[in-house]
């Protein structure tokens, strides 16, 4: 008998010591802290000021690190307005508060050489975009330039501010982000001239307030739930980012529903318990998010890749950033103008750093190759959604199954067969649809369609909600669809339509059926002249 087995009190003490040591290691990583934040709001907008105070209080930010500026009450500002209302006052405030020390580098450029503020958080009401100087864009009808990047001077306010302490920077083109793909937190990188930016902004004050509260609350429990990844098969680089996310989730025991068809997820797809979403490439919000009953799990991270995902933040039905936040996500990233794929957030890096316990602000900026460009980070930059991925944190009943999947991935990380056997037994004992579906998804990702089908069917019997049962049927149909068993897939879709006809999620079945068995074109009207 081992010493720890014979002394349960000692075993408990050892466990507490281990957990404390683990948490201390996280603390020693020196991620972004509240003492390194400057909050900026628009004095001309009363809700912007109120939101700034709510965030300051939630994160215990020092009062002199909240700055109100008299800014235009509009989303788009000119380059001159940016410089006079934001850039100049910010530099003056940093000087007056001794936040930084600036000096000249070897090339004689004045820039920060010490900086106490490492992140600026912009509140709703602060302008979003810096518009292009008209003469800098090609005239209508002109061919686009061979170099579509270096002549452009439009940008997100947020991205432009990242290097605001550096004098005489070019207004056109991009600037390299020294923190890109960093393997260590910002505090370990010698780049005092770089100030991360994030924005707490959405289509209403209430949503912004919830984003703050959800981030703080989720850090106590950890972010648990299901991931959904929609691969569009558009450009190999972007698809590879998503494949990397799926692989990482499999390692971490995060059950991940994957759609690998060219079309995006259909309208009202039964997306339940969603804590993570990554997809591309519709212009406006679509698929499961059109369901009026849809809502993300508290603290969810949700991102859709599109060139204009963050073009505006006031309409919860247009583009992607505002709609995802309106549907319950706590954080997202996006673009205000065309960024080009390689100059947008690299989703695989973002997700990897989040899983490693990083703050959202640092993970987002580690995923962004450039500054002075089009990216925005929406959400509390201090938010660490996977702070408790090790299984610590407050336990909630609704997280039980997802914690079990994670625990199994940790305990039997190198023993796949044993892990699956343990999960199979747990699913049966607990009659858990979540665990059974997680096991099915694991088999599916290993290209074991036979066992995946067995466990999708088992999950269907365990689930009580029609939406969850429907998703299992759609995943079984997806197996036939991927194998080009089109007729079998069509028959199953029609049968499911009859079975689930009373719930809104059946629109997803109709969406797939229209793709696999499109309806005939309408009969021509002989009274009308063709073409009129």
XYZ file of C-alpha atoms in Angstrom:
532
model
C 0.000 0.000 0.000
C 1.338 3.438 -0.941
C 2.014 6.109 1.661
C -0.700 8.373 0.242
C -3.305 5.614 0.210
C -2.614 4.781 3.839
C -2.788 8.429 4.927
C -5.882 10.083 3.348
C -5.219 13.381 5.184
C -1.714 13.463 3.728
C -3.133 12.665 0.304
C -5.533 15.593 0.599
C -2.712 17.880 1.684
C -0.583 16.739 -1.250
C -3.446 17.373 -3.664
C -4.005 20.862 -2.267
C -0.292 21.580 -2.562
C -0.276 20.360 -6.169
C -3.221 22.537 -7.112
C -1.691 25.549 -5.340
C 1.603 25.000 -7.155
C -0.250 24.730 -10.458
C -2.135 27.967 -9.849
C 1.073 29.676 -8.711
C 2.717 28.671 -11.992
C -0.159 30.337 -13.835
C 0.196 33.459 -11.700
C 3.941 33.571 -12.309
C 3.278 33.592 -16.026
C 2.439 37.308 -15.520
C -0.438 37.691 -17.905
C -2.066 41.065 -18.425
C -3.332 42.592 -15.148
C -5.825 45.282 -14.164
C -2.944 47.563 -13.213
C -1.788 47.625 -16.836
C -5.140 48.726 -18.287
C -6.236 52.175 -19.462
C -9.974 52.540 -20.083
C -11.009 55.134 -22.673
C -14.589 56.347 -23.103
C -16.410 59.067 -25.017
C -17.391 61.991 -22.787
C -20.057 62.971 -25.303
C -21.869 59.661 -24.732
C -23.371 59.122 -21.250
C -23.619 55.350 -21.727
C -19.953 55.209 -22.723
C -19.023 56.828 -19.396
C -21.344 54.506 -17.468
C -19.860 51.461 -19.199
C -16.329 52.614 -18.385
C -17.215 52.825 -14.706
C -18.840 49.381 -14.800
C -15.684 47.877 -16.293
C -13.411 49.762 -13.905
C -15.383 48.462 -10.926
C -15.601 44.888 -12.243
C -11.828 44.676 -12.701
C -10.714 47.005 -9.890
C -8.863 49.304 -12.268
C -7.246 52.384 -10.654
C -9.334 55.529 -11.110
C -6.562 57.473 -12.839
C -6.527 54.745 -15.483
C -9.955 55.735 -16.806
C -9.873 58.535 -19.362
C -12.800 60.381 -20.898
C -12.213 62.151 -24.202
C -14.540 64.435 -26.147
C -14.895 62.305 -29.273
C -17.157 62.524 -32.326
C -20.471 60.681 -31.932
C -19.983 58.523 -35.006
C -18.343 55.254 -35.950
C -16.201 56.632 -38.787
C -13.683 59.430 -38.350
C -11.096 61.001 -40.622
C -7.365 60.696 -40.120
C -7.258 64.315 -38.919
C -10.046 63.647 -36.387
C -8.213 60.574 -35.125
C -5.033 62.543 -34.563
C -6.686 65.545 -32.874
C -9.266 63.786 -30.693
C -7.516 60.510 -29.813
C -3.821 60.355 -30.634
C -2.736 63.748 -29.263
C -4.831 63.639 -26.028
C -3.684 60.073 -25.289
C -0.019 61.004 -25.586
C -0.578 64.017 -23.347
C -2.350 61.885 -20.735
C 0.412 59.269 -20.722
C 2.906 62.070 -20.199
C 0.907 63.728 -17.403
C 0.388 60.458 -15.501
C 3.951 59.247 -16.016
C 2.617 56.046 -17.570
C 5.596 55.839 -19.893
C 9.063 57.046 -20.610
C 9.916 57.877 -24.195
C 13.311 58.148 -25.842
C 14.918 57.953 -29.243
C 16.072 54.724 -30.833
C 19.155 54.250 -33.027
C 17.300 55.765 -35.991
C 16.331 58.851 -34.002
C 12.639 57.871 -33.710
C 10.896 58.928 -30.503
C 9.083 55.948 -28.936
C 8.234 54.418 -25.537
C 11.207 52.726 -23.875
C 9.258 52.032 -20.670
C 5.492 51.637 -20.390
C 3.280 50.841 -17.414
C 0.099 50.639 -19.525
C 0.074 47.591 -21.787
C -3.534 47.591 -22.979
C -6.073 50.271 -23.884
C -9.720 49.222 -23.575
C -12.123 51.279 -25.668
C -15.729 51.576 -24.559
C -18.810 51.602 -26.752
C -19.128 55.133 -28.096
C -15.481 55.471 -29.122
C -15.217 55.718 -32.943
C -14.490 52.450 -34.717
C -12.921 53.208 -38.107
C -10.478 55.667 -39.646
C -11.671 56.351 -43.178
C -9.425 56.498 -46.208
C -8.233 59.780 -47.617
C -10.199 59.880 -50.908
C -7.143 60.418 -53.094
C -5.511 57.266 -51.711
C -8.085 54.876 -53.199
C -8.388 53.865 -56.888
C -11.082 55.753 -58.752
C -14.183 53.903 -59.937
C -13.375 51.763 -62.920
C -9.646 51.688 -62.282
C -7.882 48.367 -61.993
C -6.837 47.555 -58.424
C -3.148 48.113 -57.773
C -0.742 45.179 -57.927
C 0.054 45.947 -54.304
C -3.359 46.355 -52.617
C -1.927 46.917 -49.140
C 0.788 49.562 -49.007
C -1.253 52.418 -50.602
C -4.148 52.062 -48.133
C -4.541 54.341 -45.135
C -7.956 53.284 -43.790
C -7.780 51.262 -40.575
C -9.549 50.337 -37.376
C -9.060 52.899 -34.616
C -8.034 50.014 -32.356
C -5.266 48.686 -34.570
C -3.939 52.174 -35.232
C -3.676 52.892 -31.506
C -1.416 49.901 -30.835
C 1.671 51.947 -31.782
C 0.330 55.401 -30.894
C 3.416 56.208 -28.789
C 5.776 55.959 -31.753
C 6.312 59.255 -33.605
C 6.425 59.747 -37.378
C 4.984 56.375 -38.353
C 3.677 56.041 -41.922
C -0.080 56.392 -42.266
C -0.320 53.988 -45.196
C 0.115 50.240 -45.275
C 0.800 47.899 -42.379
C 3.186 47.790 -39.428
C 4.579 44.569 -38.003
C 3.263 43.314 -34.678
C 6.261 42.368 -32.507
C 4.000 40.199 -30.343
C 2.710 38.040 -33.218
C 2.933 34.281 -32.542
C 4.645 34.920 -29.236
C 5.023 31.850 -27.055
C 5.248 33.971 -23.880
C 2.952 36.654 -22.394
C 3.405 40.310 -23.270
C 5.258 40.998 -20.015
C 8.061 38.726 -21.240
C 8.419 40.516 -24.582
C 10.662 43.562 -24.800
C 8.299 45.795 -26.756
C 7.239 48.740 -24.533
C 6.210 50.669 -27.648
C 3.381 48.167 -28.299
C 0.097 48.725 -26.451
C -2.562 46.062 -26.984
C -6.092 47.260 -27.637
C -9.509 45.765 -27.031
C -13.030 47.088 -27.269
C -16.132 46.479 -25.175
C -18.645 47.348 -27.827
C -21.762 45.906 -29.374
C -25.260 46.874 -30.479
C -26.473 47.895 -26.995
C -25.223 48.981 -23.594
C -26.891 45.918 -22.013
C -24.918 43.528 -24.206
C -21.657 45.293 -23.361
C -22.431 45.117 -19.633
C -23.199 41.407 -19.976
C -19.902 40.814 -21.809
C -18.063 42.207 -18.772
C -20.117 40.282 -16.212
C -19.931 37.011 -18.154
C -16.157 37.206 -18.411
C -15.716 37.773 -14.683
C -18.217 35.046 -13.771
C -16.835 32.447 -16.200
C -13.331 32.813 -14.788
C -14.671 31.329 -11.536
C -15.958 28.149 -13.176
C -13.997 27.889 -16.400
C -15.518 27.762 -19.861
C -17.162 24.398 -20.516
C -19.426 23.185 -23.300
C -19.336 22.051 -26.901
C -17.293 23.512 -29.752
C -18.645 23.944 -33.280
C -16.283 24.359 -36.223
C -17.582 25.096 -39.723
C -14.928 24.541 -42.390
C -15.881 26.217 -45.653
C -13.180 24.701 -47.920
C -12.450 28.140 -49.342
C -8.713 28.756 -48.949
C -6.326 26.086 -47.624
C -4.634 28.422 -45.127
C -7.886 29.317 -43.370
C -9.152 25.739 -43.448
C -5.904 24.611 -41.852
C -6.437 27.022 -38.967
C -9.783 25.374 -38.293
C -8.382 21.863 -38.630
C -5.743 22.774 -36.075
C -8.466 23.926 -33.669
C -10.281 20.607 -34.051
C -7.081 18.683 -33.380
C -6.295 20.727 -30.278
C -9.811 20.265 -28.962
C -9.498 16.518 -29.403
C -6.336 16.573 -27.284
C -8.105 18.598 -24.595
C -11.265 16.516 -24.534
C -13.467 19.344 -25.835
C -16.294 17.749 -27.865
C -16.256 19.387 -31.286
C -19.002 19.195 -33.892
C -17.374 19.711 -37.279
C -19.005 20.588 -40.590
C -16.661 19.885 -43.515
C -19.083 20.602 -46.368
C -18.566 23.560 -48.698
C -21.837 25.136 -47.619
C -21.963 26.772 -44.203
C -24.149 25.347 -41.446
C -27.812 25.498 -42.521
C -30.462 27.773 -41.084
C -31.485 26.848 -37.512
C -28.906 24.063 -37.228
C -29.425 22.530 -33.740
C -26.385 24.049 -32.017
C -26.821 23.404 -28.287
C -24.450 23.997 -25.336
C -22.131 26.103 -27.554
C -19.113 27.512 -25.728
C -16.856 27.811 -28.791
C -17.627 28.621 -32.411
C -15.239 29.088 -35.326
C -16.504 29.347 -38.889
C -16.384 31.060 -42.279
C -17.431 32.528 -44.860
C -20.854 34.234 -45.138
C -21.153 38.010 -45.384
C -23.925 38.246 -42.779
C -24.927 36.141 -39.779
C -26.519 32.870 -40.893
C -27.127 29.231 -40.020
C -27.920 28.321 -36.380
C -27.726 31.968 -35.326
C -30.926 32.774 -37.228
C -32.903 30.678 -34.760
C -34.676 33.106 -32.417
C -34.161 30.692 -29.525
C -30.395 30.397 -29.982
C -28.040 31.489 -27.215
C -24.376 30.802 -26.472
C -23.236 29.407 -23.157
C -22.080 32.069 -20.726
C -18.555 33.259 -21.505
C -18.500 31.768 -25.015
C -15.817 32.656 -27.559
C -17.341 32.901 -31.043
C -15.589 33.948 -34.244
C -16.585 33.965 -37.913
C -13.935 34.746 -40.500
C -15.039 37.354 -43.020
C -13.348 40.412 -44.459
C -16.020 42.721 -43.020
C -17.077 40.771 -39.920
C -16.687 43.904 -37.764
C -17.598 46.514 -40.360
C -20.250 47.850 -37.978
C -21.264 47.077 -34.406
C -24.712 48.675 -34.103
C -26.921 46.217 -36.011
C -27.242 42.742 -34.412
C -28.455 41.267 -37.711
C -25.653 42.391 -40.029
C -22.071 41.158 -40.485
C -20.827 38.864 -37.682
C -19.250 40.520 -34.650
C -22.341 42.358 -33.418
C -24.688 39.394 -34.063
C -22.463 36.878 -32.257
C -22.213 39.138 -29.216
C -25.958 39.811 -29.304
C -26.551 36.058 -29.163
C -24.608 35.663 -25.953
C -20.913 35.424 -26.837
C -18.566 37.190 -24.434
C -15.785 37.856 -26.927
C -14.928 37.772 -30.615
C -12.499 39.245 -33.155
C -13.105 40.746 -36.568
C -12.188 43.192 -39.317
C -13.551 46.628 -40.205
C -12.245 46.723 -43.791
C -10.803 44.114 -46.161
C -7.717 42.745 -44.369
C -6.701 39.851 -46.700
C -6.537 36.436 -45.109
C -2.884 36.398 -44.058
C -3.283 39.768 -42.304
C -6.273 38.855 -40.174
C -6.362 36.983 -36.857
C -4.925 33.499 -37.220
C -7.572 31.420 -35.481
C -5.272 28.522 -34.685
C -2.908 30.757 -32.688
C -5.794 32.511 -30.938
C -7.296 29.201 -29.843
C -3.995 27.648 -28.836
C -3.111 30.533 -26.528
C -6.586 30.570 -24.975
C -6.337 26.856 -24.190
C -3.006 27.550 -22.509
C -4.707 29.917 -20.087
C -3.795 33.222 -21.719
C -5.876 36.362 -21.393
C -8.171 37.036 -24.328
C -6.405 40.292 -25.184
C -2.981 38.685 -25.349
C -4.249 35.650 -27.265
C -5.952 37.875 -29.844
C -2.883 40.037 -30.394
C -0.558 37.027 -30.545
C -2.796 35.835 -33.398
C -2.561 39.111 -35.355
C 0.512 39.599 -37.603
C 0.188 43.372 -38.046
C -0.922 46.663 -36.545
C -2.189 49.834 -38.215
C -4.602 47.649 -40.166
C -8.165 46.330 -39.947
C -8.441 44.002 -36.934
C -10.479 44.534 -33.789
C -10.631 42.578 -30.529
C -14.059 42.666 -28.877
C -14.336 41.629 -25.248
C -12.632 41.981 -21.887
C -8.881 41.655 -22.600
C -8.308 40.316 -19.063
C -10.733 37.439 -19.601
C -9.105 34.011 -19.263
C -11.785 31.520 -20.354
C -9.645 28.420 -19.828
C -8.140 29.375 -16.507
C -9.655 26.154 -15.090
C -9.010 23.773 -17.976
C -7.072 21.661 -15.457
C -10.352 20.851 -13.688
C -10.131 23.429 -10.888
C -12.683 26.171 -10.339
C -16.235 26.153 -9.051
C -18.226 23.078 -10.079
C -21.665 23.437 -11.648
C -24.025 20.583 -12.440
C -24.428 21.689 -16.053
C -20.668 21.316 -16.599
C -20.406 17.750 -15.223
C -20.276 15.888 -18.543
C -17.861 18.329 -20.161
C -15.565 18.192 -17.149
C -15.680 14.372 -17.377
C -14.612 14.440 -21.027
C -11.734 16.763 -20.166
C -10.692 14.659 -17.150
C -10.619 11.513 -19.295
C -8.431 13.224 -21.892
C -5.955 14.171 -19.174
C -5.900 10.850 -17.342
C -5.681 8.625 -20.419
C -4.002 10.980 -22.871
C -1.754 8.208 -24.213
C -4.232 5.334 -23.840
C -6.933 5.919 -26.448
C -8.669 2.565 -26.119
C -8.823 2.750 -22.322
C -10.087 6.331 -22.416
C -12.840 5.413 -24.853
C -13.821 2.375 -22.789
C -14.054 4.499 -19.633
C -16.153 7.134 -21.424
C -18.423 4.453 -22.899
C -19.057 3.073 -19.423
C -19.675 6.551 -18.017
C -22.104 7.427 -20.812
C -24.090 4.264 -20.164
C -24.065 4.642 -16.382
C -25.085 8.303 -16.459
C -27.314 8.037 -19.556
C -25.336 11.032 -20.775
C -25.973 12.270 -24.279
C -23.117 14.762 -23.940
C -20.550 12.067 -23.121
C -21.914 9.686 -25.772
C -21.832 12.400 -28.424
C -18.338 13.413 -27.340
C -17.218 9.823 -27.801
C -18.885 9.682 -31.228
C -17.134 12.891 -32.293
C -13.811 11.450 -31.138
C -14.347 8.362 -33.296
C -15.483 10.537 -36.189
C -12.326 12.640 -36.074
C -10.315 9.397 -36.125
C -12.204 8.455 -39.332
C -13.906 5.524 -37.604
C -17.377 6.088 -39.057
C -18.712 2.736 -37.848
C -18.114 3.417 -34.143
C -19.057 7.059 -34.590
C -22.465 5.970 -35.908
C -22.956 3.604 -32.957
C -22.356 6.375 -30.455
C -24.376 9.011 -32.308
C -27.280 6.547 -32.081
C -26.563 5.952 -28.392
C -26.452 9.682 -27.752
C -29.815 10.060 -29.471
C -31.388 7.619 -27.000
C -29.863 9.418 -24.010
C -30.856 12.933 -25.021
C -34.327 14.105 -24.059
C -34.460 17.298 -26.096
C -35.563 17.064 -29.716
C -32.863 19.523 -30.816
C -30.107 17.274 -29.497
C -31.695 14.179 -31.022
C -31.973 15.965 -34.356
C -28.283 16.856 -34.298
C -27.397 13.173 -33.900
C -29.514 12.336 -36.945
C -27.827 15.107 -38.924
C -24.411 13.771 -37.954
C -25.446 10.299 -39.103
C -26.705 11.816 -42.356
C -23.393 13.671 -42.677
C -21.587 10.317 -42.638
C -23.625 9.211 -45.675
C -23.218 12.587 -47.344
C -19.429 12.548 -46.897
C -19.307 9.015 -48.348
C -21.344 10.182 -51.386
C -24.261 7.972 -50.364
C -26.546 10.716 -51.585
C -29.761 8.739 -51.905
C -29.405 7.346 -48.379
C -28.820 10.879 -47.098
C -31.876 12.211 -48.963
C -34.094 9.427 -47.610
C -32.877 10.040 -44.060
C -33.485 13.794 -44.401
C -37.060 13.228 -45.567
C -37.703 10.770 -42.743
C -36.296 13.223 -40.206
C -38.495 16.012 -41.561
C -41.542 13.904 -40.811
C -40.255 12.992 -37.350
C -39.164 16.477 -36.209
C -41.634 18.598 -38.127
C -42.820 20.667 -35.170
C -39.533 22.292 -34.110
C -37.816 25.251 -35.767
C -34.542 23.320 -36.180
C -36.106 21.246 -38.997
C -35.224 24.194 -41.250
C -31.687 22.761 -41.145
C -32.969 19.505 -42.660
C -34.711 21.425 -45.443
C -31.508 23.358 -46.085
C -29.519 20.177 -46.640
C -32.306 18.609 -48.682
C -32.352 21.623 -51.020
C -28.622 21.091 -51.612
C -28.763 17.329 -52.179
C -32.115 17.218 -53.983
C -32.829 20.723 -55.261
C -36.445 21.477 -56.191
C -37.259 21.813 -59.910
C -37.314 25.340 -61.346
C -40.723 27.053 -61.393
C -42.965 26.343 -64.379
C -42.697 29.058 -67.018
C -45.650 31.437 -67.356
C -46.660 31.400 -71.063
C -48.294 34.825 -70.711
C -44.947 36.460 -69.984
C -42.208 37.218 -72.497
C -38.922 35.503 -71.533
C -36.434 37.968 -70.079
C -39.089 40.467 -69.001
